[in-house]
Structure formats: C-alpha cells, structure tokens
PDB file of C-alpha atoms in Angstrom:
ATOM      1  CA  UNK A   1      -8.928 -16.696   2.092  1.00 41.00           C
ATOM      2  CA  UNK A   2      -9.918 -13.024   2.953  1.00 46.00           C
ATOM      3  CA  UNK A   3     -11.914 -12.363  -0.128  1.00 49.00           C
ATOM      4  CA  UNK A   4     -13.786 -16.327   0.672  1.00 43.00           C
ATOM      5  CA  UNK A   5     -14.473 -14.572   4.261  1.00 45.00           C
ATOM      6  CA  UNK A   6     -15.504 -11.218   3.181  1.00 46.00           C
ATOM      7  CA  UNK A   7     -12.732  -9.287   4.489  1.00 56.00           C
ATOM      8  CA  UNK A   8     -11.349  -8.454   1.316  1.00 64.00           C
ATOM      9  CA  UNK A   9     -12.623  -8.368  -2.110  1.00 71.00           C
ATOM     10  CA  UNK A  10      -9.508  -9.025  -4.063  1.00 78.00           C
ATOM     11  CA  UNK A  11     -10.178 -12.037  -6.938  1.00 83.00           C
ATOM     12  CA  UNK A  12      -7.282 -11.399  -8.744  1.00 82.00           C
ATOM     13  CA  UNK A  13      -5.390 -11.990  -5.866  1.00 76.00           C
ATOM     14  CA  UNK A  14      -5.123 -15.606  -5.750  1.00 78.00           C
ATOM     15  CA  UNK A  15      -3.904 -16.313  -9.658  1.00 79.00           C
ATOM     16  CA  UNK A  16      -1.631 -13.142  -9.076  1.00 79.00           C
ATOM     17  CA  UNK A  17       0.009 -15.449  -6.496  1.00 75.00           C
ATOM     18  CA  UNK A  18       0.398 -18.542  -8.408  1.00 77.00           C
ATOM     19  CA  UNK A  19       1.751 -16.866 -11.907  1.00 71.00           C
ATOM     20  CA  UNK A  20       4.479 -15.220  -9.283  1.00 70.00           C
ATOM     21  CA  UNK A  21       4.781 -19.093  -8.483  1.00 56.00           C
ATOM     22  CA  UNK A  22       6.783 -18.043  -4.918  1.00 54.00           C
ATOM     23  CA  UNK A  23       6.173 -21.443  -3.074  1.00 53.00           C
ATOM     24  CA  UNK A  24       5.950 -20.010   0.622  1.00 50.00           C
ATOM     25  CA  UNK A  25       3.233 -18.035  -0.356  1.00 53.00           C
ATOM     26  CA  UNK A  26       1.477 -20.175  -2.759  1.00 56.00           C
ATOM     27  CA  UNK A  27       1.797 -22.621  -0.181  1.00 59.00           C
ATOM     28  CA  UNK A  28       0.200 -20.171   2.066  1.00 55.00           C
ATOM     29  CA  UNK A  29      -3.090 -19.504  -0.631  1.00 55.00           C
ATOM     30  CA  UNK A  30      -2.925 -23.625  -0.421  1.00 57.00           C
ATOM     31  CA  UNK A  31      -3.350 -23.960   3.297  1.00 59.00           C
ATOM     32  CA  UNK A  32      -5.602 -21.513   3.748  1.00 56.00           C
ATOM     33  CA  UNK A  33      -7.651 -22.912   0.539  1.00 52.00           C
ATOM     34  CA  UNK A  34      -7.963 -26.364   1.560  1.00 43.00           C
ATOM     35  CA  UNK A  35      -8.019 -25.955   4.773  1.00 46.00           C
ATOM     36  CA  UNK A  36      -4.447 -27.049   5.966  1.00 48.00           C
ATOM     37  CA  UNK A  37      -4.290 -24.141   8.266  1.00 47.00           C
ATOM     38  CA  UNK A  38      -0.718 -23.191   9.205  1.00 51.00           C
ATOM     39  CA  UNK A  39       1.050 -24.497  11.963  1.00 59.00           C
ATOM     40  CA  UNK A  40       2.961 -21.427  12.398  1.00 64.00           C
ATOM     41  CA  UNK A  41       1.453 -18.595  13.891  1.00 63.00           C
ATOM     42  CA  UNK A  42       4.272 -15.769  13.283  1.00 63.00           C
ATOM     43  CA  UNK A  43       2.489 -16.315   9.687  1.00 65.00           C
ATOM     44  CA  UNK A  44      -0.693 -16.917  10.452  1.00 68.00           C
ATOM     45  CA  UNK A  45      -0.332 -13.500  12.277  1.00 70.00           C
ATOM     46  CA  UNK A  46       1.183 -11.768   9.651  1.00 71.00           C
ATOM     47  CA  UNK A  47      -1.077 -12.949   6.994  1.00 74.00           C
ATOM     48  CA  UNK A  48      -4.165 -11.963   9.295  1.00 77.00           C
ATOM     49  CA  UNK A  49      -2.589  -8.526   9.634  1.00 82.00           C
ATOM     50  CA  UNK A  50      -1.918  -7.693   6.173  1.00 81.00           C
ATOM     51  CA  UNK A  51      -5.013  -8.618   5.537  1.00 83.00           C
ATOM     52  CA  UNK A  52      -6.530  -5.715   8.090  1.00 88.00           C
ATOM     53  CA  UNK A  53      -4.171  -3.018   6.142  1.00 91.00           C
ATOM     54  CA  UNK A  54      -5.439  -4.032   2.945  1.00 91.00           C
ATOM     55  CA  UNK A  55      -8.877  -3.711   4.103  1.00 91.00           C
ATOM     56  CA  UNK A  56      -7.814  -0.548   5.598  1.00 94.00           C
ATOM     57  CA  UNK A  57      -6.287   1.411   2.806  1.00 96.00           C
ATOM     58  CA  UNK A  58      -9.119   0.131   0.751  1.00 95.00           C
ATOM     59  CA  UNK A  59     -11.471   2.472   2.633  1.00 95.00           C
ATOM     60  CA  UNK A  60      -9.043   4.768   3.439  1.00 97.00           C
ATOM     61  CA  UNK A  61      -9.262   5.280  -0.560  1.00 98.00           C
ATOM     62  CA  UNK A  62     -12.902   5.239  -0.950  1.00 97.00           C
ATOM     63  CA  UNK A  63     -13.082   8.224   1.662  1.00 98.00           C
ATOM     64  CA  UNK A  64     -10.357  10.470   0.022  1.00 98.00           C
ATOM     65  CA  UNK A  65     -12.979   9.343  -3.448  1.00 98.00           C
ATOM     66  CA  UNK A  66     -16.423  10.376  -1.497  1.00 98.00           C
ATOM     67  CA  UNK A  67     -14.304  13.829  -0.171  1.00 98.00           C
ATOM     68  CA  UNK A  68     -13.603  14.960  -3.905  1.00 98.00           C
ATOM     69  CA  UNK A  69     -10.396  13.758  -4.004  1.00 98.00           C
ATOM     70  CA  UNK A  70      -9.780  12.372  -8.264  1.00 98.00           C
ATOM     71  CA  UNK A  71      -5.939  11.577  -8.021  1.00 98.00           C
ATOM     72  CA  UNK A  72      -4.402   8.241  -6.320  1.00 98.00           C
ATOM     73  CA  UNK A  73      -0.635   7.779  -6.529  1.00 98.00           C
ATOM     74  CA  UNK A  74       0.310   3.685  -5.218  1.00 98.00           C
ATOM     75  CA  UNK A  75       3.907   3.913  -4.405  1.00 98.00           C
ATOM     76  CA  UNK A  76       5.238   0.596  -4.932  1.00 96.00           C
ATOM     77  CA  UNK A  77       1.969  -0.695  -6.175  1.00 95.00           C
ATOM     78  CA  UNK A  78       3.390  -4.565  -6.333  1.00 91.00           C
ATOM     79  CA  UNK A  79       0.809  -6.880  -7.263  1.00 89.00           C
ATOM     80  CA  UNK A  80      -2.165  -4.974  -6.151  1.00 91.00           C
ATOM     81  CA  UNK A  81      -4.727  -4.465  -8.288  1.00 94.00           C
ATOM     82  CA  UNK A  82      -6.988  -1.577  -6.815  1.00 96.00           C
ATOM     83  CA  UNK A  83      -7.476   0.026  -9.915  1.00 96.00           C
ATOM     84  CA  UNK A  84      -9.169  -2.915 -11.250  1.00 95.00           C
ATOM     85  CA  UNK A  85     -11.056  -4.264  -7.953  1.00 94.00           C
ATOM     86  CA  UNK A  86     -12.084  -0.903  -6.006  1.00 96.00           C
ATOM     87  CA  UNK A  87     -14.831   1.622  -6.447  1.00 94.00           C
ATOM     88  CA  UNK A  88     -13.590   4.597  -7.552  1.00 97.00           C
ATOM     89  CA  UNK A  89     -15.473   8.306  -8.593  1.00 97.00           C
ATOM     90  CA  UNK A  90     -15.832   9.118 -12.274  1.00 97.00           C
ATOM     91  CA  UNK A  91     -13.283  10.893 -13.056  1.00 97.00           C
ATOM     92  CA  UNK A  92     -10.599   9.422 -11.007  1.00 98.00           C
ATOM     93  CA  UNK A  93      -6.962   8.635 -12.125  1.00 98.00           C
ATOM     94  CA  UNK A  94      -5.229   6.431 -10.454  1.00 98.00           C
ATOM     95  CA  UNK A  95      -1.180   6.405 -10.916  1.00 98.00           C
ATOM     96  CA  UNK A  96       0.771   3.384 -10.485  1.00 98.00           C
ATOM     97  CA  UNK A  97       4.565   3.128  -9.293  1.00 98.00           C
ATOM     98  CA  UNK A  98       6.693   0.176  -9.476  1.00 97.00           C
ATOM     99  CA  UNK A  99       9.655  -1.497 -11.148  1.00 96.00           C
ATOM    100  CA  UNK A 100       8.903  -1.854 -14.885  1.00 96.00           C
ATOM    101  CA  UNK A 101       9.098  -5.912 -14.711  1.00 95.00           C
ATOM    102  CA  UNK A 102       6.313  -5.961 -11.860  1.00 94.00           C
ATOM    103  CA  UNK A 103       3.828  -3.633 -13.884  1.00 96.00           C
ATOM    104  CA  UNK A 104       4.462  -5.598 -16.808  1.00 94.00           C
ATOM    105  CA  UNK A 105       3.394  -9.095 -14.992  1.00 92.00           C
ATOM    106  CA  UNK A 106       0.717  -7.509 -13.289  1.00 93.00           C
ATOM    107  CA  UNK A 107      -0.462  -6.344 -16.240  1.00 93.00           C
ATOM    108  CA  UNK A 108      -0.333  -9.329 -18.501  1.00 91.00           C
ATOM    109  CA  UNK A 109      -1.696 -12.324 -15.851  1.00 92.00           C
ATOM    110  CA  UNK A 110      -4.539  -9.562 -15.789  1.00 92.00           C
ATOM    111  CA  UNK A 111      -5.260  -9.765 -19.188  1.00 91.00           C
ATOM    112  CA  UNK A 112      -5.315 -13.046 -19.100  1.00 92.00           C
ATOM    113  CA  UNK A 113      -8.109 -13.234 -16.496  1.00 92.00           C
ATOM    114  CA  UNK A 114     -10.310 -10.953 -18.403  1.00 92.00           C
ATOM    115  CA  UNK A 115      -9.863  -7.773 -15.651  1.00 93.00           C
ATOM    116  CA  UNK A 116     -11.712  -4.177 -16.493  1.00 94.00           C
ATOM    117  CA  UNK A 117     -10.304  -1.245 -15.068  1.00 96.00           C
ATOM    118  CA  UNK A 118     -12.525   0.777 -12.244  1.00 96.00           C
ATOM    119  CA  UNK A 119     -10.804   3.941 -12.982  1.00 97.00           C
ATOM    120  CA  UNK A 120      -8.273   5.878 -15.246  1.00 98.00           C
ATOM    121  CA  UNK A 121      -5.442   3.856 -14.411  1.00 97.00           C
ATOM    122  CA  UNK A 122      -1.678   4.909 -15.495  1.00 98.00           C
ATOM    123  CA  UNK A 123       1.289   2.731 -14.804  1.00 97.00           C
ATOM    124  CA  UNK A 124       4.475   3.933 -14.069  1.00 98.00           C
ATOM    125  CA  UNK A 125       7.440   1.899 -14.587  1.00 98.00           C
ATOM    126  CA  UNK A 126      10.303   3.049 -12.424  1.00 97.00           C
ATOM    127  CA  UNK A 127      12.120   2.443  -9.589  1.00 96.00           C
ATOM    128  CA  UNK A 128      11.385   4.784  -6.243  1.00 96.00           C
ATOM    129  CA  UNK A 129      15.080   5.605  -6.150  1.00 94.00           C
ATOM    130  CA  UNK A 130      14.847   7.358  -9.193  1.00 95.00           C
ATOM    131  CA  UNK A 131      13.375  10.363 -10.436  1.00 96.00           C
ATOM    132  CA  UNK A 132       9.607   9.411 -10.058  1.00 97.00           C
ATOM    133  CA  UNK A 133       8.529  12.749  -9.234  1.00 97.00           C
ATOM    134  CA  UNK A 134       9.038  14.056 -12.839  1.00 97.00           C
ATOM    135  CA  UNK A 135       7.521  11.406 -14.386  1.00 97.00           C
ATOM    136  CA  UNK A 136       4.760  11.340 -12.768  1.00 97.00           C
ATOM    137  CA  UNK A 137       4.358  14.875 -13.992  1.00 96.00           C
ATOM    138  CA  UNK A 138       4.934  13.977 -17.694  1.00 97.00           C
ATOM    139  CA  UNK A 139       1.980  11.417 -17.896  1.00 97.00           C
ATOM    140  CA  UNK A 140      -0.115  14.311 -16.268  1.00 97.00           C
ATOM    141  CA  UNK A 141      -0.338  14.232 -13.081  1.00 98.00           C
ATOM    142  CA  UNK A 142      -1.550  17.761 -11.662  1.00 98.00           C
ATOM    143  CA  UNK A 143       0.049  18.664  -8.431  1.00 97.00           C
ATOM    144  CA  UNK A 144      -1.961  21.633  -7.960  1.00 98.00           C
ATOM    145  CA  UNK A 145      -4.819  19.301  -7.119  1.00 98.00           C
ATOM    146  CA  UNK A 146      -5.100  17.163  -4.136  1.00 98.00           C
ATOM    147  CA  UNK A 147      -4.271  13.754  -4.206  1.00 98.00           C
ATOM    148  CA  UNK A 148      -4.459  10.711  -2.175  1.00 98.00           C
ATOM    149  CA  UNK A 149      -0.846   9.039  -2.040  1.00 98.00           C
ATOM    150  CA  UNK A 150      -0.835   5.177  -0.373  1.00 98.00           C
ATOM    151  CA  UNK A 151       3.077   3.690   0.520  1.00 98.00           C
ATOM    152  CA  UNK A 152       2.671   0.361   1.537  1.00 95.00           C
ATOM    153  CA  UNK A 153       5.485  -2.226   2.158  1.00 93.00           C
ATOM    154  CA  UNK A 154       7.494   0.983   1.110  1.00 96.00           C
ATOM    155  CA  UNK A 155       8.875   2.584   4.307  1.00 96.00           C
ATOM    156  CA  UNK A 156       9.624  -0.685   6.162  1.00 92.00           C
ATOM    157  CA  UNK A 157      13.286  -0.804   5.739  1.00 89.00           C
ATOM    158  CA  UNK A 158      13.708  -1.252   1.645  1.00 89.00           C
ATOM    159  CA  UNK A 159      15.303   2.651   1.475  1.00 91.00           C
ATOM    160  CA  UNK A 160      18.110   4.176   2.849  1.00 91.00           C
ATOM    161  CA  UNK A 161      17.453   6.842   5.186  1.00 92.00           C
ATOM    162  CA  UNK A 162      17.809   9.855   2.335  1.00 92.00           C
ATOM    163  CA  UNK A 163      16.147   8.005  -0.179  1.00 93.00           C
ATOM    164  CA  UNK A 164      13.292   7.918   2.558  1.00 94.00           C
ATOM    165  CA  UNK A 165      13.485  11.295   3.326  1.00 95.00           C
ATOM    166  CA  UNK A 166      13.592  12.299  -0.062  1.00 96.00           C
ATOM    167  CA  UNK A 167      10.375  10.616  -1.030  1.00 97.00           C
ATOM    168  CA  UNK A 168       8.052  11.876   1.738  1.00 97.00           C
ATOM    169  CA  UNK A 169      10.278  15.780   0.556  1.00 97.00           C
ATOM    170  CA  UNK A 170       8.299  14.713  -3.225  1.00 98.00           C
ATOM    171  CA  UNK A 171       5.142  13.742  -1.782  1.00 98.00           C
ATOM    172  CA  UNK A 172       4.886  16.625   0.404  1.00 98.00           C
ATOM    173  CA  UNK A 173       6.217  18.863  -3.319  1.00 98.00           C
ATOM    174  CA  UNK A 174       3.220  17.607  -4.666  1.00 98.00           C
ATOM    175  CA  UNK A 175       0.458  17.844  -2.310  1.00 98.00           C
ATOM    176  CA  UNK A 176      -1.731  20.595  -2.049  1.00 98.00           C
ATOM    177  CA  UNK A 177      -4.156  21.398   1.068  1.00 98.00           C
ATOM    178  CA  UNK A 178      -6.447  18.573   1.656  1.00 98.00           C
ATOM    179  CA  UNK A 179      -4.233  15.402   0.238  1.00 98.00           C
ATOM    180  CA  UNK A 180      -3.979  12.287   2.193  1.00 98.00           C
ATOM    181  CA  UNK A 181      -1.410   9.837   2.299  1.00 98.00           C
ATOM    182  CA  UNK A 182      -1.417   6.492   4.250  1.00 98.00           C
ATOM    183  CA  UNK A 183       1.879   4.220   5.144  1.00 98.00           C
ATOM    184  CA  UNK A 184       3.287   1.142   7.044  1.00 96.00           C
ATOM    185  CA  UNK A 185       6.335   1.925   8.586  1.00 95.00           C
ATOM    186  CA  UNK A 186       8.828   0.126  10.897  1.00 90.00           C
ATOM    187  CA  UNK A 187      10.060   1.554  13.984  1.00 73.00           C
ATOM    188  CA  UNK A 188      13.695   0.599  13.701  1.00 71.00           C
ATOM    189  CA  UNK A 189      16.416   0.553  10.759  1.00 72.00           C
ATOM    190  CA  UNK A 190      17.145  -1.821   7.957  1.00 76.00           C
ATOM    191  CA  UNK A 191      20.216   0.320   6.629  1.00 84.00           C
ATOM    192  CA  UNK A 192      23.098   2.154   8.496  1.00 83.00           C
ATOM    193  CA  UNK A 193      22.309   5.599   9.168  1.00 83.00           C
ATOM    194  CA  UNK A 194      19.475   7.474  10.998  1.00 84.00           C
ATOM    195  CA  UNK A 195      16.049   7.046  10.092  1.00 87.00           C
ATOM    196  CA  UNK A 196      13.417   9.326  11.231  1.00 90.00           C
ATOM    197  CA  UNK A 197      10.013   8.540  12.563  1.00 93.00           C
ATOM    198  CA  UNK A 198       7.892   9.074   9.823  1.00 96.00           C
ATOM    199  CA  UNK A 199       5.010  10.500  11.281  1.00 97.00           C
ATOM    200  CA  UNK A 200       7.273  13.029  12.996  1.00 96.00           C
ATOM    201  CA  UNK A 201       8.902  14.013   9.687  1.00 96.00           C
ATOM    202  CA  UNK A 202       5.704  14.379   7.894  1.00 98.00           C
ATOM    203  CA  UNK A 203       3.942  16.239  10.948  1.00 98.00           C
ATOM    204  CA  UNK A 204       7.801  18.537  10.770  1.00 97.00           C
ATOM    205  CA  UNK A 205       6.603  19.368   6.933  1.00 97.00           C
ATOM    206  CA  UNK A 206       2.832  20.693   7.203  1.00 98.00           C
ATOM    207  CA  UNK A 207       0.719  17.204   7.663  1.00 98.00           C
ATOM    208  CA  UNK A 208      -1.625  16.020  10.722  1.00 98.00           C
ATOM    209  CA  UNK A 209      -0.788  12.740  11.157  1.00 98.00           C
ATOM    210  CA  UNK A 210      -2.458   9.832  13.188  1.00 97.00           C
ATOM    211  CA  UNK A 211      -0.098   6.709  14.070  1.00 96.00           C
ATOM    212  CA  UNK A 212      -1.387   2.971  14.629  1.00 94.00           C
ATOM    213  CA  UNK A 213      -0.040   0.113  15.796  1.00 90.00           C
ATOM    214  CA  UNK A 214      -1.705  -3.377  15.067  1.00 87.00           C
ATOM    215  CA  UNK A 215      -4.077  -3.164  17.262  1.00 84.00           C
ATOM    216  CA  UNK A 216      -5.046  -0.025  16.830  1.00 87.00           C
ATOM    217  CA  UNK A 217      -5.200  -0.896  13.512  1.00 88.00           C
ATOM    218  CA  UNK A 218      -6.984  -4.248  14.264  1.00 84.00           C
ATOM    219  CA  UNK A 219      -9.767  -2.399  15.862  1.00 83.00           C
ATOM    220  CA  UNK A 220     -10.694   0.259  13.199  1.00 82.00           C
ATOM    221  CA  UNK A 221     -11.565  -2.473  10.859  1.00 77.00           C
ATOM    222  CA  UNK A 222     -14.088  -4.085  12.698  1.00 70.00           C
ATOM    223  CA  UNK A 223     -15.565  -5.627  16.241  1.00 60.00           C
ATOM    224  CA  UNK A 224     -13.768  -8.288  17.462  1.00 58.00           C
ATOM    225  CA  UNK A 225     -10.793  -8.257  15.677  1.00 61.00           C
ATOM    226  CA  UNK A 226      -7.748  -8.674  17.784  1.00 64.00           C
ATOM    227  CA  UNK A 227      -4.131  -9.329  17.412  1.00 65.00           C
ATOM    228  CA  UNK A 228      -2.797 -13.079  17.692  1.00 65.00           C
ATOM    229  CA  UNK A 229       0.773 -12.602  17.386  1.00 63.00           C
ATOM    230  CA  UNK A 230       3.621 -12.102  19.860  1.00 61.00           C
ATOM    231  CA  UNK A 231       3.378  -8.369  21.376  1.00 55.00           C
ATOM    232  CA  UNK A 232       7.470  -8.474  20.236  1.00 55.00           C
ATOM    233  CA  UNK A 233       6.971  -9.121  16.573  1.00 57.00           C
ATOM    234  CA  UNK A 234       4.168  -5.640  16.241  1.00 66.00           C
ATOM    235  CA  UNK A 235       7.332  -3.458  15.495  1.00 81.00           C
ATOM    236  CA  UNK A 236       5.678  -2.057  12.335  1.00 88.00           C
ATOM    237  CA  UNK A 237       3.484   0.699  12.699  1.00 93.00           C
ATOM    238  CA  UNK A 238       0.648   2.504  10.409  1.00 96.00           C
ATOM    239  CA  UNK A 239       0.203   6.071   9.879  1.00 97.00           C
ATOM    240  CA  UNK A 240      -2.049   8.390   7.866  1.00 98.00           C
ATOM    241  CA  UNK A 241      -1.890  12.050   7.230  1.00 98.00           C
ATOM    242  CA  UNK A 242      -3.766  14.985   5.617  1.00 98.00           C
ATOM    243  CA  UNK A 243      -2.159  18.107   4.171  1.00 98.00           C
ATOM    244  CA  UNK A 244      -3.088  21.082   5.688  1.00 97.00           C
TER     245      UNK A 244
END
C-alpha cells in the first residue's frame, strides 16, 4: 500500500510478505490491496507509522550517501531489502546483520523475483547477542572510516539491558568522527533490569543526538501527516545521532 501511494518505494515488499506466509500481516497487504481497509485502528496506526520510519531512514541513508559517507551497517536487517531498492553512491558497502535463517530467505525469495543489488551488499549471518563486532571486521569492514549504522525494531525491548548496552559500547568502538546512526526505541522495559534511555547513553559516549516521538516523526516526512492513534499507545520513540 505505501509503495501504490508513493510513500515508499519498496516492491519486494509485498512477495517478501507472502513467502513469510504470517497471516495477520498478509492479511494486512490483503486489506490494504483490495481495499478491505482495517477495522482496527491500533493497526491501521501502526502500519501508517512504520511506514513514516521506513520512509525516514530511507533518507536518513541517502544523506549520510550525499555527505561521503560509503559504509551502512543494518542491525537486524529482517526482511528489508535497502540494498536492493535504495540509491546508494558508487562505492558504497552496505553490511547486513541478522539471524542466518532470515538472510537466507531474504535472499532466496529475492532471487526468485529477479532483484539487482544497488550497492556492495554483504550479509552477515549472526545473531546480535553474539560476537557481531568481529565479524563484521573479518568480511572487511573498516572502522577507521565513518559509517552510517540503522537499528530498527532492535532496541524496542528484544535485548536485555547489557546486551543493549553492549551493542550501542560496539557501535560507538567502531565509529569514527562524522558516523550516524538512527534507532526506534521504547521508553519502558521488556526484560527485568534497568534499561537506559538510549539517547542519553549514546549522548554519555561522544554522540549528538536528536529524539522523536511519532509526531515529531510524522511531521519530518511530509505536510499533513499526522498521527491517528491513541496518544497512550506512542510509547516508542526515534532517535538519530552523529559522532563527533
């Protein structure tokens, strides 16, 4: 629905979603498709919203590309396919991080539908718990260089508090003066223990950060665009940050 309307342009989205063969959302791509809109707004205002990050990070890449920047890291890249879909330098690699068996999907139902790369892409199969850092390194990547890092659907509860921390600790490792990085985040805990604010640890460790909620984040997409939800269900939050 948001690459029919423009707001996207993701065409591998749609046949990503059906080979998954999840029914809520492939209902969802059905609804929206033939024009069975939902009936249930706490989805129709989540799907409209992460819709608007999508769109955002999109350009939030493209800038770090037209500022020099030639290395991406997508933590948690799911079923994303930016390195196929977006416009990216010459020149640019783009390193993705995920779970082995997600990669390996992604991969093949691309195939499939006959996808060219945009960029240097290299996949990554591991889990974020693990020891990503140093492979990363081993296909290449060259943290004396600055890169542009996007975590999304990453910090919203799915780590425990260290494992957290210890990510953004790697990320900051490997970022060198001008490096970006872009994130959803919640504002409360998923696991026992105590989470920090992420902007507030990653401002603590040499980054500017800016911090969004959805309508914030609503308006820097575009005129117009407003949040339909309930004002209780915006707990998740959207920062970016540059290294300095």
């Amino acid at each position: 629905m948001a690459t029919n309307t423009g707001l996207i342009d993701d065409p591998f989205a749609e046949p990503l979603v059906r080979a998954a063969g999840v029914e809520y959302f492939t209902q969802l791509v059905d609804n929206q498709r033939y024009g069975d809109v939902t009936d249930d707004p706490a989805a129709t205002a989540l799907m409209d919203v992460l819709v608007t990050h999508t769109r955002f990070l999109d350009q939030f890449l493209a800038d770090a590309g037209r500022a020099g920047i030639r290395q991406a890291v997508l933590l948690g890249s799911g079923l994303d396919t930016r390195p196929y879909r977006l416009w990216w330098p010459p020149g640019t690699t783009v390193y993705e991080l995920d779970r082995p068996e997600v990669l390996d999907f992604k991969a093949e139902v691309l195939r499939g539908l006959g996808a060219t790369l945009s960029a240097n892409r290299c996949a990554i199969g591991i889990d974020l718990r693990q020891d990503w850092r140093a492979a990363l390194r081993r296909v290449g990547f060259d943290d004396a260089q600055p890169t542009v890092w996007i975590a999304e659907q990453v910090l919203v509860g799915h780590l425990p508090p260290a494992v957290q921390n210890r990510l953004l600790d790697d990320v900051t490792a490997l970022s060198p003066a001008g490096s970006r990085f872009a994130a959803d985040h919640l504002t409360g805990p998923t696991y026992p223990g105590e989470y920090r604010s992420v902007p507030e640890y990653l401002a603590a460790n040499g980054w500017e950060t800016v911090d969004r909620d959805v309508v914030d984040l609503l308006a820097a997409t575009g005129p117009g665009r407003r949040w339909r939800g309930d004002p209780d269900d915006a707990a998740t939050r959207y920062v970016t940050a540059t290294r300095v």
